[in-house]
Amino acid sequence: MNLERVSNEEKLGLCRKYYLGGYAFLPFLWLVNVVWFFQEAFIKPAYTEQLQIKAYVKWSGLGLAIWVAVLTTWITIYQHYRAQWGEVGDYLSFTIPLGIP
Amino acid sequence: MTTSDSEEDSYDERSALMSAETPPVPSYQPEQSDPDPSAQGPVLRRAKSSERGPGPEAELDEEEELTLKYGAKHVIMLFIPVTLCMVVVVATIKSIGFYTEKTNQRLIYTPFSEDEVSVGRRLLNSFLNSIVMISVIVVMTIFLVMLYKYRCYKFIHGWLILSSLMLLFWFSYLYLGELFKNYNLAMDFPTVGVLIWNFGAVGMICIHWKGPLQLQQAYLIIISALMALVFIKYLPEWSTWVILGAISIYDLVAVLSPKGPLRMLVETAQERNEPIFPALIYSSGMAWMVGMANPAEERRQQSDAEAQEAGGSLEAEDSPDPSAGAQRGCPSGEDQEEESGVKLGLGDFIFYSVLVGKAAATGGDWNTTLACFVAILIGLCLTLLLLAIFKKALPALPISIAFGLVFYFSTDYLVQPFMDNLATNQYYI
């Protein structure tokens, strides 16, 4: 859909729904929210709903940053210590590489 | 607005290509009401064009000229997603062995095995397979058209949602697994869970509800590629080619003949002034031409009828419902805002990718793949040209698939050995 053709109230509603949806373990949704509404929130000239949209975009960005940090930490830990964890490591693994590292 | 909110998979049966019509927009009037300089112009141009026949450069009336001008842009707008889809499929086929491994599993739609000794028997089996598959597709399409005619929208939506759920979650999970195995990477369940959940949920939102246009297009391309990969893996070799041919013929019949199911679908949608389930159609970008009114206040629903594609989703092992791909351009509306964009059914994407992917998997080398790729793009170009001329829903499969098949077999069996011989004997032409 094209944001140009949509009224400001609808834009606000959409931004809000994307923000709320991201709480369901959906950082990707927050990313889409930030990217999609970035221009609306920060670059366009001001209009009534813009303040709220800005707030939603900022909170989405914050949530996204937290998720990225958590995921990166977890992935680093997992990749580094997987072999040492023995059985637990295998249990957690979706794919196990073959061969000798 | 024709936001594609609907389900994606609509491959098979019909691919109708519908042109976006050039609206006689107020903004064009200044050009059209240019009396003197162009007075002799149109006459000359018309004379010229009648000699040359319709073509992209043919200069017919102002309106038709505008339509054809749109044609060139729309061709590019469709080339890019079709190319992307095919690139994804070919890249996967060439790098991940899983999709070209021989498997004894077959879809229930191709019950006849191809492990026969004699050529005749194998050919017979592939024809029988294609008959089974096409009849399943026909039945499903008619079922969908009936549902649509009797306004069982909930059922259709549920069906489409289920099929896109399966595609977005299950197939992408399998694909991800094969990808990691291929590159020998370790991956843990929690991360994979988060990845697939995010991919699938955002995909459902973008396709069935509202989302950024580019993201929606990207998702439609990805699911077409996934579907094409499933087909390439599970359809036996000879059956694939026969099915491709048969489905192009069916597409032709279904879209163009007066009693064809796809045509009925299109007409019903037009009568009711409703958009076709957007999840089954890929809509290339939109150019909004705003007339006098303020768009925010007078946003009206598109009065353009859009072709709806009947489609079902195909499930690999259980009971796939073939989905039809219909392609439709959206005719321009009369009022303030018009959307001009060509729409192509997802079925078309899928079958184009199946052809090129199969060529990459079983053909000689890159010559064959590239030849098929070029053939399909040429076919698409011609189809869009016809679309600009006829301005109604057209099947997008026949021309491209016909060219693709011809190019595949001729390259594989004629050009390839020829080039190899030339290279071996160091003879340069």
mmCIF file of N, CA and C in Angstrom, chain A:
data_model
loop_
_atom_site.group_PDB
_atom_site.id
_atom_site.type_symbol
_atom_site.label_atom_id
_atom_site.label_comp_id
_atom_site.label_asym_id
_atom_site.label_seq_id
_atom_site.Cartn_x
_atom_site.Cartn_y
_atom_site.Cartn_z
ATOM 1 N N MET A 1 0.845 -1.197 0.000
ATOM 2 C CA MET A 1 0.000 0.000 0.000
ATOM 3 C C MET A 1 0.869 1.231 0.000
ATOM 4 N N ASN A 2 0.315 2.262 -0.454
ATOM 5 C CA ASN A 2 1.073 3.469 -0.628
ATOM 6 C C ASN A 2 0.667 4.456 0.446
ATOM 7 N N LEU A 3 1.640 4.914 1.214
ATOM 8 C CA LEU A 3 1.304 5.797 2.321
ATOM 9 C C LEU A 3 0.800 7.144 1.863
ATOM 10 N N GLU A 4 1.122 7.490 0.602
ATOM 11 C CA GLU A 4 0.708 8.799 0.131
ATOM 12 C C GLU A 4 -0.788 8.930 0.080
ATOM 13 N N ARG A 5 -1.443 7.814 -0.160
ATOM 14 C CA ARG A 5 -2.875 7.911 -0.411
ATOM 15 C C ARG A 5 -3.697 7.732 0.837
ATOM 16 N N VAL A 6 -3.050 7.652 1.928
ATOM 17 C CA VAL A 6 -3.757 7.278 3.143
ATOM 18 C C VAL A 6 -3.875 8.494 4.043
ATOM 19 N N SER A 7 -4.962 8.566 4.762
ATOM 20 C CA SER A 7 -5.146 9.745 5.614
ATOM 21 C C SER A 7 -4.243 9.649 6.828
ATOM 22 N N ASN A 8 -4.074 10.788 7.471
ATOM 23 C CA ASN A 8 -3.158 10.820 8.614
ATOM 24 C C ASN A 8 -3.620 9.939 9.758
ATOM 25 N N GLU A 9 -4.932 9.898 9.961
ATOM 26 C CA GLU A 9 -5.418 9.064 11.066
ATOM 27 C C GLU A 9 -5.108 7.610 10.790
ATOM 28 N N GLU A 10 -5.281 7.241 9.522
ATOM 29 C CA GLU A 10 -5.005 5.841 9.202
ATOM 30 C C GLU A 10 -3.540 5.524 9.364
ATOM 31 N N LYS A 11 -2.699 6.508 8.990
ATOM 32 C CA LYS A 11 -1.266 6.275 9.158
ATOM 33 C C LYS A 11 -0.948 6.047 10.623
ATOM 34 N N LEU A 12 -1.549 6.868 11.463
ATOM 35 C CA LEU A 12 -1.290 6.727 12.894
ATOM 36 C C LEU A 12 -1.761 5.371 13.377
ATOM 37 N N GLY A 13 -2.953 5.004 12.933
ATOM 38 C CA GLY A 13 -3.475 3.705 13.345
ATOM 39 C C GLY A 13 -2.575 2.570 12.918
ATOM 40 N N LEU A 14 -2.089 2.665 11.691
ATOM 41 C CA LEU A 14 -1.218 1.616 11.161
ATOM 42 C C LEU A 14 0.078 1.535 11.954
ATOM 43 N N CYS A 15 0.661 2.711 12.211
ATOM 44 C CA CYS A 15 1.916 2.741 12.958
ATOM 45 C C CYS A 15 1.719 2.137 14.339
ATOM 46 N N ARG A 16 0.595 2.490 14.936
ATOM 47 C CA ARG A 16 0.326 1.989 16.280
ATOM 48 C C ARG A 16 0.169 0.477 16.276
ATOM 49 N N LYS A 17 -0.570 -0.023 15.263
ATOM 50 C CA LYS A 17 -0.792 -1.473 15.230
ATOM 51 C C LYS A 17 0.510 -2.220 15.014
ATOM 52 N N TYR A 18 1.357 -1.658 14.145
ATOM 53 C CA TYR A 18 2.643 -2.306 13.938
ATOM 54 C C TYR A 18 3.464 -2.298 15.221
ATOM 55 N N TYR A 19 3.384 -1.187 15.960
ATOM 56 C CA TYR A 19 4.145 -1.098 17.195
ATOM 57 C C TYR A 19 3.656 -2.130 18.207
ATOM 58 N N LEU A 20 2.333 -2.210 18.349
ATOM 59 C CA LEU A 20 1.800 -3.153 19.321
ATOM 60 C C LEU A 20 2.068 -4.591 18.894
ATOM 61 N N GLY A 21 1.981 -4.838 17.590
ATOM 62 C CA GLY A 21 2.207 -6.192 17.099
ATOM 63 C C GLY A 21 3.609 -6.675 17.380
ATOM 64 N N GLY A 22 4.556 -5.742 17.401
ATOM 65 C CA GLY A 22 5.931 -6.150 17.614
ATOM 66 C C GLY A 22 6.183 -6.783 18.958
ATOM 67 N N TYR A 23 5.272 -6.573 19.899
ATOM 68 C CA TYR A 23 5.469 -7.161 21.229
ATOM 69 C C TYR A 23 5.290 -8.667 21.221
ATOM 70 N N ALA A 24 4.702 -9.182 20.120
ATOM 71 C CA ALA A 24 4.519 -10.629 20.051
ATOM 72 C C ALA A 24 5.771 -11.292 19.508
ATOM 73 N N PHE A 25 6.925 -10.950 20.063
ATOM 74 C CA PHE A 25 8.202 -11.520 19.634
ATOM 75 C C PHE A 25 8.449 -11.268 18.156
ATOM 76 N N LEU A 26 8.108 -10.086 17.702
ATOM 77 C CA LEU A 26 8.263 -9.769 16.284
ATOM 78 C C LEU A 26 9.114 -8.528 16.066
ATOM 79 N N PRO A 27 10.417 -8.626 16.331
ATOM 80 C CA PRO A 27 11.264 -7.457 16.089
ATOM 81 C C PRO A 27 11.286 -7.046 14.627
ATOM 82 N N PHE A 28 11.037 -7.993 13.730
ATOM 83 C CA PHE A 28 10.995 -7.657 12.311
ATOM 84 C C PHE A 28 9.879 -6.656 12.037
ATOM 85 N N LEU A 29 8.786 -6.842 12.741
ATOM 86 C CA LEU A 29 7.684 -5.902 12.567
ATOM 87 C C LEU A 29 8.093 -4.500 13.006
ATOM 88 N N TRP A 30 8.874 -4.446 14.088
ATOM 89 C CA TRP A 30 9.362 -3.149 14.533
ATOM 90 C C TRP A 30 10.307 -2.542 13.504
ATOM 91 N N LEU A 31 11.111 -3.397 12.904
ATOM 92 C CA LEU A 31 12.023 -2.900 11.878
ATOM 93 C C LEU A 31 11.234 -2.319 10.705
ATOM 94 N N VAL A 32 10.207 -3.051 10.282
ATOM 95 C CA VAL A 32 9.373 -2.555 9.181
ATOM 96 C C VAL A 32 8.729 -1.237 9.570
ATOM 97 N N ASN A 33 8.289 -1.159 10.819
ATOM 98 C CA ASN A 33 7.660 0.063 11.298
ATOM 99 C C ASN A 33 8.623 1.236 11.200
ATOM 100 N N VAL A 34 9.843 1.021 11.687
ATOM 101 C CA VAL A 34 10.824 2.103 11.680
ATOM 102 C C VAL A 34 11.133 2.548 10.254
ATOM 103 N N VAL A 35 11.401 1.578 9.398
ATOM 104 C CA VAL A 35 11.805 1.933 8.037
ATOM 105 C C VAL A 35 10.670 2.597 7.276
ATOM 106 N N TRP A 36 9.506 2.045 7.425
ATOM 107 C CA TRP A 36 8.374 2.521 6.641
ATOM 108 C C TRP A 36 7.924 3.903 7.077
ATOM 109 N N PHE A 37 7.880 4.123 8.406
ATOM 110 C CA PHE A 37 7.346 5.381 8.895
ATOM 111 C C PHE A 37 8.414 6.408 9.200
ATOM 112 N N PHE A 38 9.658 6.076 8.865
ATOM 113 C CA PHE A 38 10.727 7.007 9.197
ATOM 114 C C PHE A 38 10.526 8.345 8.510
ATOM 115 N N GLN A 39 10.206 8.256 7.213
ATOM 116 C CA GLN A 39 10.034 9.495 6.472
ATOM 117 C C GLN A 39 8.838 10.281 6.998
ATOM 118 N N GLU A 40 7.785 9.546 7.292
ATOM 119 C CA GLU A 40 6.586 10.202 7.812
ATOM 120 C C GLU A 40 6.877 10.920 9.105
ATOM 121 N N ALA A 41 7.661 10.256 9.954
ATOM 122 C CA ALA A 41 7.827 10.786 11.310
ATOM 123 C C ALA A 41 8.832 11.922 11.374
ATOM 124 N N PHE A 42 9.905 11.806 10.600
ATOM 125 C CA PHE A 42 11.003 12.751 10.839
ATOM 126 C C PHE A 42 11.246 13.712 9.703
ATOM 127 N N ILE A 43 10.857 13.334 8.504
ATOM 128 C CA ILE A 43 11.266 14.167 7.385
ATOM 129 C C ILE A 43 10.129 15.026 6.868
ATOM 130 N N LYS A 44 8.939 14.501 6.967
ATOM 131 C CA LYS A 44 7.832 15.285 6.426
ATOM 132 C C LYS A 44 7.558 16.495 7.307
ATOM 133 N N PRO A 45 6.982 17.535 6.719
ATOM 134 C CA PRO A 45 6.590 18.690 7.546
ATOM 135 C C PRO A 45 5.511 18.291 8.540
ATOM 136 N N ALA A 46 5.456 19.025 9.614
ATOM 137 C CA ALA A 46 4.646 18.586 10.748
ATOM 138 C C ALA A 46 3.163 18.568 10.427
ATOM 139 N N TYR A 47 2.493 17.603 10.989
ATOM 140 C CA TYR A 47 1.038 17.590 10.979
ATOM 141 C C TYR A 47 0.600 17.013 12.309
ATOM 142 N N THR A 48 -0.685 17.054 12.553
ATOM 143 C CA THR A 48 -1.144 16.795 13.923
ATOM 144 C C THR A 48 -0.696 15.453 14.469
ATOM 145 N N GLU A 49 -0.818 14.417 13.663
ATOM 146 C CA GLU A 49 -0.517 13.110 14.235
ATOM 147 C C GLU A 49 0.963 12.779 14.255
ATOM 148 N N GLN A 50 1.750 13.702 13.729
ATOM 149 C CA GLN A 50 3.147 13.318 13.540
ATOM 150 C C GLN A 50 3.864 13.057 14.850
ATOM 151 N N LEU A 51 3.493 13.801 15.897
ATOM 152 C CA LEU A 51 4.153 13.603 17.184
ATOM 153 C C LEU A 51 3.989 12.176 17.687
ATOM 154 N N GLN A 52 2.748 11.709 17.568
ATOM 155 C CA GLN A 52 2.516 10.345 18.056
ATOM 156 C C GLN A 52 3.249 9.327 17.214
ATOM 157 N N ILE A 53 3.234 9.571 15.872
ATOM 158 C CA ILE A 53 3.926 8.625 15.004
ATOM 159 C C ILE A 53 5.409 8.604 15.352
ATOM 160 N N LYS A 54 5.938 9.801 15.639
ATOM 161 C CA LYS A 54 7.353 9.867 16.025
ATOM 162 C C LYS A 54 7.600 9.016 17.260
ATOM 163 N N ALA A 55 6.698 9.131 18.220
ATOM 164 C CA ALA A 55 6.877 8.383 19.470
ATOM 165 C C ALA A 55 6.874 6.886 19.187
ATOM 166 N N TYR A 56 5.923 6.450 18.369
ATOM 167 C CA TYR A 56 5.852 5.025 18.072
ATOM 168 C C TYR A 56 7.108 4.541 17.369
ATOM 169 N N VAL A 57 7.575 5.353 16.404
ATOM 170 C CA VAL A 57 8.773 4.943 15.671
ATOM 171 C C VAL A 57 9.960 4.851 16.610
ATOM 172 N N LYS A 58 10.049 5.816 17.523
ATOM 173 C CA LYS A 58 11.193 5.782 18.451
ATOM 174 C C LYS A 58 11.139 4.559 19.344
ATOM 175 N N TRP A 59 9.934 4.263 19.899
ATOM 176 C CA TRP A 59 9.842 3.106 20.775
ATOM 177 C C TRP A 59 10.089 1.820 19.988
ATOM 178 N N SER A 60 9.608 1.776 18.741
ATOM 179 C CA SER A 60 9.881 0.590 17.919
ATOM 180 C C SER A 60 11.379 0.427 17.723
ATOM 181 N N GLY A 61 12.042 1.560 17.474
ATOM 182 C CA GLY A 61 13.486 1.494 17.282
ATOM 183 C C GLY A 61 14.196 0.988 18.520
ATOM 184 N N LEU A 62 13.719 1.437 19.662
ATOM 185 C CA LEU A 62 14.342 1.003 20.909
ATOM 186 C C LEU A 62 14.156 -0.492 21.113
ATOM 187 N N GLY A 63 12.916 -0.934 20.903
ATOM 188 C CA GLY A 63 12.644 -2.365 21.044
ATOM 189 C C GLY A 63 13.480 -3.190 20.095
ATOM 190 N N LEU A 64 13.604 -2.674 18.870
ATOM 191 C CA LEU A 64 14.410 -3.391 17.880
ATOM 192 C C LEU A 64 15.856 -3.500 18.335
ATOM 193 N N ALA A 65 16.402 -2.401 18.861
ATOM 194 C CA ALA A 65 17.795 -2.415 19.316
ATOM 195 C C ALA A 65 17.989 -3.439 20.423
ATOM 196 N N ILE A 66 17.032 -3.501 21.348
ATOM 197 C CA ILE A 66 17.150 -4.470 22.444
ATOM 198 C C ILE A 66 17.143 -5.893 21.899
ATOM 199 N N TRP A 67 16.207 -6.164 20.986
ATOM 200 C CA TRP A 67 16.130 -7.512 20.405
ATOM 201 C C TRP A 67 17.419 -7.878 19.686
ATOM 202 N N VAL A 68 17.956 -6.921 18.909
ATOM 203 C CA VAL A 68 19.191 -7.207 18.177
ATOM 204 C C VAL A 68 20.309 -7.538 19.147
ATOM 205 N N ALA A 69 20.392 -6.784 20.232
ATOM 206 C CA ALA A 69 21.449 -7.042 21.208
ATOM 207 C C ALA A 69 21.295 -8.429 21.813
ATOM 208 N N VAL A 70 20.054 -8.758 22.209
ATOM 209 C CA VAL A 70 19.826 -10.058 22.846
ATOM 210 C C VAL A 70 20.157 -11.199 21.886
ATOM 211 N N LEU A 71 19.663 -11.061 20.639
ATOM 212 C CA LEU A 71 19.896 -12.137 19.671
ATOM 213 C C LEU A 71 21.375 -12.302 19.371
ATOM 214 N N THR A 72 22.057 -11.175 19.191
ATOM 215 C CA THR A 72 23.482 -11.268 18.876
ATOM 216 C C THR A 72 24.235 -11.955 19.998
ATOM 217 N N THR A 73 23.895 -11.554 21.245
ATOM 218 C CA THR A 73 24.571 -12.183 22.381
ATOM 219 C C THR A 73 24.333 -13.681 22.406
ATOM 220 N N TRP A 74 23.057 -14.043 22.242
ATOM 221 C CA TRP A 74 22.730 -15.460 22.308
ATOM 222 C C TRP A 74 23.430 -16.242 21.205
ATOM 223 N N ILE A 75 23.414 -15.678 19.964
ATOM 224 C CA ILE A 75 24.010 -16.412 18.852
ATOM 225 C C ILE A 75 25.505 -16.570 19.070
ATOM 226 N N THR A 76 26.125 -15.514 19.577
ATOM 227 C CA THR A 76 27.573 -15.610 19.825
ATOM 228 C C THR A 76 27.877 -16.689 20.856
ATOM 229 N N ILE A 77 27.092 -16.655 21.945
ATOM 230 C CA ILE A 77 27.314 -17.657 22.989
ATOM 231 C C ILE A 77 27.122 -19.054 22.431
ATOM 232 N N TYR A 78 26.031 -19.209 21.691
ATOM 233 C CA TYR A 78 25.726 -20.541 21.175
ATOM 234 C C TYR A 78 26.816 -21.031 20.240
ATOM 235 N N GLN A 79 27.215 -20.214 19.296
ATOM 236 C CA GLN A 79 28.183 -20.677 18.300
ATOM 237 C C GLN A 79 29.519 -21.000 18.958
ATOM 238 N N HIS A 80 29.835 -20.254 20.003
ATOM 239 C CA HIS A 80 31.139 -20.461 20.622
ATOM 240 C C HIS A 80 31.176 -21.693 21.507
ATOM 241 N N TYR A 81 30.099 -21.870 22.266
ATOM 242 C CA TYR A 81 30.138 -22.910 23.280
ATOM 243 C C TYR A 81 29.372 -24.162 22.901
ATOM 244 N N ARG A 82 28.854 -24.215 21.671
ATOM 245 C CA ARG A 82 27.981 -25.333 21.330
ATOM 246 C C ARG A 82 28.662 -26.666 21.517
ATOM 247 N N ALA A 83 29.865 -26.761 21.024
ATOM 248 C CA ALA A 83 30.532 -28.059 21.090
ATOM 249 C C ALA A 83 30.802 -28.460 22.529
ATOM 250 N N GLN A 84 31.050 -27.475 23.373
ATOM 251 C CA GLN A 84 31.400 -27.814 24.746
ATOM 252 C C GLN A 84 30.205 -28.205 25.582
ATOM 253 N N TRP A 85 29.046 -27.898 25.126
ATOM 254 C CA TRP A 85 27.893 -28.170 25.950
ATOM 255 C C TRP A 85 27.434 -29.609 25.881
ATOM 256 N N GLY A 86 28.012 -30.332 24.971
ATOM 257 C CA GLY A 86 27.669 -31.744 24.918
ATOM 258 C C GLY A 86 26.226 -31.961 24.534
ATOM 259 N N GLU A 87 25.549 -32.675 25.414
ATOM 260 C CA GLU A 87 24.208 -33.119 25.043
ATOM 261 C C GLU A 87 23.231 -31.971 24.923
ATOM 262 N N VAL A 88 23.375 -31.015 25.821
ATOM 263 C CA VAL A 88 22.459 -29.873 25.767
ATOM 264 C C VAL A 88 22.630 -29.133 24.448
ATOM 265 N N GLY A 89 23.898 -29.031 24.034
ATOM 266 C CA GLY A 89 24.168 -28.355 22.770
ATOM 267 C C GLY A 89 23.489 -29.042 21.601
ATOM 268 N N ASP A 90 23.556 -30.363 21.595
ATOM 269 C CA ASP A 90 22.915 -31.085 20.506
ATOM 270 C C ASP A 90 21.409 -30.948 20.554
ATOM 271 N N TYR A 91 20.903 -30.955 21.768
ATOM 272 C CA TYR A 91 19.451 -30.848 21.924
ATOM 273 C C TYR A 91 18.946 -29.513 21.396
ATOM 274 N N LEU A 92 19.783 -28.486 21.593
ATOM 275 C CA LEU A 92 19.368 -27.155 21.139
ATOM 276 C C LEU A 92 19.538 -26.973 19.637
ATOM 277 N N SER A 93 20.284 -27.887 19.000
ATOM 278 C CA SER A 93 20.701 -27.589 17.635
ATOM 279 C C SER A 93 19.684 -28.002 16.607
ATOM 280 N N PHE A 94 19.499 -27.149 15.674
ATOM 281 C CA PHE A 94 18.632 -27.409 14.533
ATOM 282 C C PHE A 94 19.432 -28.132 13.458
ATOM 283 N N THR A 95 20.605 -27.612 13.166
ATOM 284 C CA THR A 95 21.497 -28.351 12.277
ATOM 285 C C THR A 95 22.854 -28.443 12.951
ATOM 286 N N ILE A 96 23.451 -29.580 12.791
ATOM 287 C CA ILE A 96 24.760 -29.789 13.398
ATOM 288 C C ILE A 96 25.757 -29.950 12.278
ATOM 289 N N PRO A 97 26.812 -29.152 12.273
ATOM 290 C CA PRO A 97 27.769 -29.275 11.175
ATOM 291 C C PRO A 97 28.562 -30.569 11.278
ATOM 292 N N LEU A 98 28.913 -31.072 10.112
ATOM 293 C CA LEU A 98 29.654 -32.325 10.087
ATOM 294 C C LEU A 98 31.144 -32.035 10.055
ATOM 295 N N GLY A 99 31.918 -33.013 10.353
ATOM 296 C CA GLY A 99 33.360 -32.852 10.214
ATOM 297 C C GLY A 99 33.992 -32.306 11.477
ATOM 298 N N ILE A 100 35.265 -32.124 11.390
ATOM 299 C CA ILE A 100 36.039 -31.676 12.554
ATOM 300 C C ILE A 100 36.389 -30.199 12.356
ATOM 301 N N PRO A 101 36.049 -29.391 13.312
ATOM 302 C CA PRO A 101 36.309 -27.952 13.142
ATOM 303 C C PRO A 101 37.793 -27.632 13.135
#
